Short mmCIF file of C-alpha atoms in Angstrom, two decimals:
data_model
loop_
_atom_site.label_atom_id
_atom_site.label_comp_id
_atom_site.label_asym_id
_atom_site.label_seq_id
_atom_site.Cartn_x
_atom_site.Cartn_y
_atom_site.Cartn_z
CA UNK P 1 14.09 10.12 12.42
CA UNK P 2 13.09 7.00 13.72
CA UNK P 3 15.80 4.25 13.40
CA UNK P 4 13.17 1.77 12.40
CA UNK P 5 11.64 4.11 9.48
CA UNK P 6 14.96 5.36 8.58
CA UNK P 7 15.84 1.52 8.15
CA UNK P 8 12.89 0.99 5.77
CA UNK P 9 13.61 3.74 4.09
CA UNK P 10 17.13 3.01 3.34
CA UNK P 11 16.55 -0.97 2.14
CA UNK P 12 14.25 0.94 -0.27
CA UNK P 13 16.69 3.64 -1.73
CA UNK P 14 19.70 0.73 -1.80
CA UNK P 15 17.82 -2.44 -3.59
CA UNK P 16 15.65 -0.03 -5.86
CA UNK P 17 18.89 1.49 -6.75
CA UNK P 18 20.28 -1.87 -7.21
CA UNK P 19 17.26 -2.81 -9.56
CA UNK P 20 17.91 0.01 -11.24
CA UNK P 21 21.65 -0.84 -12.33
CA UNK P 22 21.42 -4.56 -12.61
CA UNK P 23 18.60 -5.76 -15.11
CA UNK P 24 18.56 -9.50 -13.76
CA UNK P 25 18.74 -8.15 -10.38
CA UNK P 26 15.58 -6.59 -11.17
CA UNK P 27 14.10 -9.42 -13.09
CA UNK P 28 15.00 -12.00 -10.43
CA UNK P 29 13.13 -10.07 -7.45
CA UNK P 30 10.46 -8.21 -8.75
CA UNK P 31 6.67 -9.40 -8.66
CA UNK P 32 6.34 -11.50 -11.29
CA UNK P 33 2.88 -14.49 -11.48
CA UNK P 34 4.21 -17.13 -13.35
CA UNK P 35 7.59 -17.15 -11.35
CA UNK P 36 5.51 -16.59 -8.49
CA UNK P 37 3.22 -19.68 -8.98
CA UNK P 38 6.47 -21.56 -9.91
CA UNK P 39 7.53 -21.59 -6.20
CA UNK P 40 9.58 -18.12 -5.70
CA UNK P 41 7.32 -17.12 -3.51
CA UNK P 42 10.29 -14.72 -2.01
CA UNK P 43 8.58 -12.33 -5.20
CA UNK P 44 6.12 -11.81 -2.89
CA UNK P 45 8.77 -9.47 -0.37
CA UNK P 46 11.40 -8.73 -2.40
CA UNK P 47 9.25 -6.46 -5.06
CA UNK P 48 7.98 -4.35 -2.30
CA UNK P 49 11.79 -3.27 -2.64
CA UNK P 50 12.04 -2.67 -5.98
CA UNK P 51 10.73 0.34 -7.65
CA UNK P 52 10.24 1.37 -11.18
CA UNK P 53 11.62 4.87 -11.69
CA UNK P 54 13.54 7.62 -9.46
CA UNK P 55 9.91 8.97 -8.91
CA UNK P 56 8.21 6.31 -8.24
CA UNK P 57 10.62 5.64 -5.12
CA UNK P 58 10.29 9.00 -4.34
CA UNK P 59 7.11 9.70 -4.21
CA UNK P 60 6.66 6.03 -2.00
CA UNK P 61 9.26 6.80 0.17
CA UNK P 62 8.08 10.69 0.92
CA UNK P 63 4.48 9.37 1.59
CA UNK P 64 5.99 7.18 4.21
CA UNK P 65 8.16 9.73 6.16
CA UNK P 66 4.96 11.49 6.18
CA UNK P 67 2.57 9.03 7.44
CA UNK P 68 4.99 6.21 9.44
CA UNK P 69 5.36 8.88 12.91
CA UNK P 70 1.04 8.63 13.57
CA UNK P 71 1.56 4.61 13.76
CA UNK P 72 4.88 4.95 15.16
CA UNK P 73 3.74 7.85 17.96
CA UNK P 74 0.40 4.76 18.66
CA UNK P 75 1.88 1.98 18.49
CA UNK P 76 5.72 1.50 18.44
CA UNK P 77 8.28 0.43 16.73
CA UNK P 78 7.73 -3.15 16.14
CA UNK P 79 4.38 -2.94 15.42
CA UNK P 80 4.79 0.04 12.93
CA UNK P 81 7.08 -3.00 11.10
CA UNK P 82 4.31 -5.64 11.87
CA UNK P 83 1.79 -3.12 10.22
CA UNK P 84 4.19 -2.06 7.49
CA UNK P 85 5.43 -5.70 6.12
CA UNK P 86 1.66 -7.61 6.61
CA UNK P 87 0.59 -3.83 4.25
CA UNK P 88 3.21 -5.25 1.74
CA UNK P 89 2.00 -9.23 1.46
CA UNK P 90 -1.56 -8.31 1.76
CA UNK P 91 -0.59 -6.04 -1.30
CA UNK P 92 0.99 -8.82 -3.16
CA UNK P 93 -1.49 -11.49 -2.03
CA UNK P 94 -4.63 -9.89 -3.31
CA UNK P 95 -2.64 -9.16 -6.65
CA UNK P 96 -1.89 -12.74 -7.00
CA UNK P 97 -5.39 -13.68 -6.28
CA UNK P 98 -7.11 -10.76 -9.25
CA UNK P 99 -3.92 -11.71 -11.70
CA UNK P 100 -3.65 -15.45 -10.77
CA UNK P 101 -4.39 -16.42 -14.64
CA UNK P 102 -2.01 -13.49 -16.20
CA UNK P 103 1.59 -15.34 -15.75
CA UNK P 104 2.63 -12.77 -17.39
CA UNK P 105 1.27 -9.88 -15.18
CA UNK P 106 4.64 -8.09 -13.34
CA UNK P 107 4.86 -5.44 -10.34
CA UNK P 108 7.23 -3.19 -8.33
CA UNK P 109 7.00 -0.98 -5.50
CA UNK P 110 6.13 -0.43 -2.24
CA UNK P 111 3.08 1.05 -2.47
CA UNK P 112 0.89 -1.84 -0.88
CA UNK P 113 2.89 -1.48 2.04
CA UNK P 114 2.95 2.68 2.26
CA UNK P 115 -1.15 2.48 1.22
CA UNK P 116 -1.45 0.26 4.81
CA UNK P 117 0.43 2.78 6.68
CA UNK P 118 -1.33 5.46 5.54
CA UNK P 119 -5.12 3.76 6.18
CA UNK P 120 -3.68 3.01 9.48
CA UNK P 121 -2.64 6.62 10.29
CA UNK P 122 -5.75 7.84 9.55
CA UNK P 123 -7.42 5.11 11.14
CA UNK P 124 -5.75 6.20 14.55
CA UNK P 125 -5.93 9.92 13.43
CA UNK P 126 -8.94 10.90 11.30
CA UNK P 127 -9.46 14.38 12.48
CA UNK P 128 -5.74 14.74 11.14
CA UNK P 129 -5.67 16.80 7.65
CA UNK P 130 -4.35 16.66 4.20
CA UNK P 131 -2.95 19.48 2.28
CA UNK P 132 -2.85 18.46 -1.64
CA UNK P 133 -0.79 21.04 -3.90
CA UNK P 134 -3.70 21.06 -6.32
CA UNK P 135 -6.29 21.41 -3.94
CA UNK P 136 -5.97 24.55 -1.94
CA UNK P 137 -7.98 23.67 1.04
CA UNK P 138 -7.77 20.87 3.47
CA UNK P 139 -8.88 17.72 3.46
CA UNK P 140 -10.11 15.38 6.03
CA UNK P 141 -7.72 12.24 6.06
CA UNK P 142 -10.94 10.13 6.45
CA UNK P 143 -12.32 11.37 3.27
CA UNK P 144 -8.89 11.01 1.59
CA UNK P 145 -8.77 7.80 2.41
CA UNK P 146 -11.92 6.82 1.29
CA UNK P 147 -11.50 8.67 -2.13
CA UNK P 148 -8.49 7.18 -2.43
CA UNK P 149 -9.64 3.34 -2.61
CA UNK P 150 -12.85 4.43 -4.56
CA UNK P 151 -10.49 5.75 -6.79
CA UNK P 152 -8.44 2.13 -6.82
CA UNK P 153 -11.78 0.26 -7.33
CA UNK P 154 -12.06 2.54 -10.65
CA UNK P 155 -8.61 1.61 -11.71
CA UNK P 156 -8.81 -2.10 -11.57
CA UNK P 157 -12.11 -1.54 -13.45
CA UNK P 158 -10.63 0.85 -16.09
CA UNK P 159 -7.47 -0.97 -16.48
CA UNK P 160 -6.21 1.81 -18.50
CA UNK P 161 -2.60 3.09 -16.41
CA UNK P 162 -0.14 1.08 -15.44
CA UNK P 163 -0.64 1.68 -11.65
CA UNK P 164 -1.14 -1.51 -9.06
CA UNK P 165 -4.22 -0.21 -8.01
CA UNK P 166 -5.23 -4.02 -6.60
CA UNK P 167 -1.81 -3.61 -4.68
CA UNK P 168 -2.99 -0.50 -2.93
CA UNK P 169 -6.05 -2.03 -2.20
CA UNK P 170 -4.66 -4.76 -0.54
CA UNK P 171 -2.25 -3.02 1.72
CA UNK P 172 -5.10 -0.80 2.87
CA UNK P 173 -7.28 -3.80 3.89
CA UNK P 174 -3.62 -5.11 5.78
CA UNK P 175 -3.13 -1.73 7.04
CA UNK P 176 -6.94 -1.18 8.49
CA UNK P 177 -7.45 -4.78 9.21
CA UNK P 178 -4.10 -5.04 11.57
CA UNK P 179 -4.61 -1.96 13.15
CA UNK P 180 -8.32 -2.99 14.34
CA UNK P 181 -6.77 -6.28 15.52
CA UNK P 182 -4.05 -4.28 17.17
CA UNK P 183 -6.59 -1.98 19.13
CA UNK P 184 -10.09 -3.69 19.05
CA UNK P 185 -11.59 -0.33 21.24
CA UNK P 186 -11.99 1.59 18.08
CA UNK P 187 -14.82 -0.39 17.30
CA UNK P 188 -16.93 0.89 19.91
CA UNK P 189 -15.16 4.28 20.41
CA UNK P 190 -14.36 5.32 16.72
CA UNK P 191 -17.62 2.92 15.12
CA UNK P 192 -18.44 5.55 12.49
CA UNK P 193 -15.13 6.50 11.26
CA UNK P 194 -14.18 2.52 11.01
CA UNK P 195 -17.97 2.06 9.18
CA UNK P 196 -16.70 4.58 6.60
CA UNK P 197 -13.38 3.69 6.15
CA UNK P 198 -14.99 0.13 5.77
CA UNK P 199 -17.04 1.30 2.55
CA UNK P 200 -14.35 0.63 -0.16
CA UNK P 201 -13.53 -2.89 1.01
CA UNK P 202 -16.92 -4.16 0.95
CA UNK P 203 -17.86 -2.30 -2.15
CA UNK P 204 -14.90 -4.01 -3.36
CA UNK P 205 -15.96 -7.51 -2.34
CA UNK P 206 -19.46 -7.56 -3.77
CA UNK P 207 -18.17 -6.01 -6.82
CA UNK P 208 -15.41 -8.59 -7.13
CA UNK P 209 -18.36 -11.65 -6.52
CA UNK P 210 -20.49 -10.30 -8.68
CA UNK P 211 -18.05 -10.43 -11.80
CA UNK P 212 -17.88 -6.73 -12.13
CA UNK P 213 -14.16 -6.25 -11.78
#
């Protein structure tokens, strides 16, 4: 395994485990809007770290062992990081910005960052596909991806789990925004895939001006 994934990995499994022995530990790092607007901005990082349960790391963690080598293979090392922490403060940035009022709103995980990786994988791989153990048939990663933020748009709408759907959200935008920046020639080469990957953002822009969220 790559040292750099293994390494991401691994601060995962040790502070989540951490959070999950030490109450104030968990208190004191995890994403939390009034501390947040109080000046611990550090909130922002440090709760991409923490998770909620043993399955909620697990799940996060497996995801990114899965999708990580495709932006690794591209890309690199470094920028595999670059993509992987600007995922996680996108995440927590457009989460601050939809739950700016609640200072009571709180959030763990690291699924803003793992959500950018993956819409970067399949941004760089789209013919690539998805095997779900409920579905028995393939699935193009492009499609996944777009059902997959449609699917976020309905959550912040529905508001009825207690998933960070906005999190997701924002990670994908970091993921698929850096990853354009990183190699502007998928514009031209790739323009339809990037169009439909596009879809959910915007959708989620005019829905957000228009009050509807």
């Amino acid at each position: 395994m790559n040292i750099f994934l293994l390494s991401i990995i691994g601060a995962n499994v040790l502070i989540s485990y951490k959070g999950f022995n030490d109450y104030n530990f968990f208190r004191k790092y995890e994403f939390h809007v009034g501390s947040i607007r109080a000046g611990e901005q550090i909130r922002m990082l440090s709760s991409g770290f923490l998770h909620g349960d043993y399955m909620h790391l697990f799940f996060n963690m497996f995801t990114l062992y899965m999708f990580a080598p495709v932006v690794i293979y591209s890309f690199g090392s470094l920028t595999f990081l670059m993509v992987y922490f600007i995922s996680l403060v996108a995440g927590s940035l457009l989460t601050l910005s939809f739950h700016k009022n609640d200072f009571g709103y709180r959030a763990v995980g690291a699924s803003g960052a793992v959500t950018g990786i993956v819409y970067a994988s399949i941004l760089l791989n789209p013919d690539m596909n998805l095997y779900m153990f409920f579905i028995p048939i393939p699935i193009p990663a492009y499609i996944f991806g777009i059902g997959y933020l449609l699917y976020s748009i309905y959550g912040m709408k529905a508001k009825n789990d207690n998933i960070g759907h906005v999190a997701h959200f924002g990670g994908a935008i970091g993921g698929y925004a850096t990853t354009l920046i990183k190699e502007p020639s998928m514009l031209t080469d790739n323009t339809f895939i990037v169009g439909l990957l596009a879809i959910p953002i915007v959708l989620l822009y005019f829905l957000d001006r228009g009050g509807k969220l």
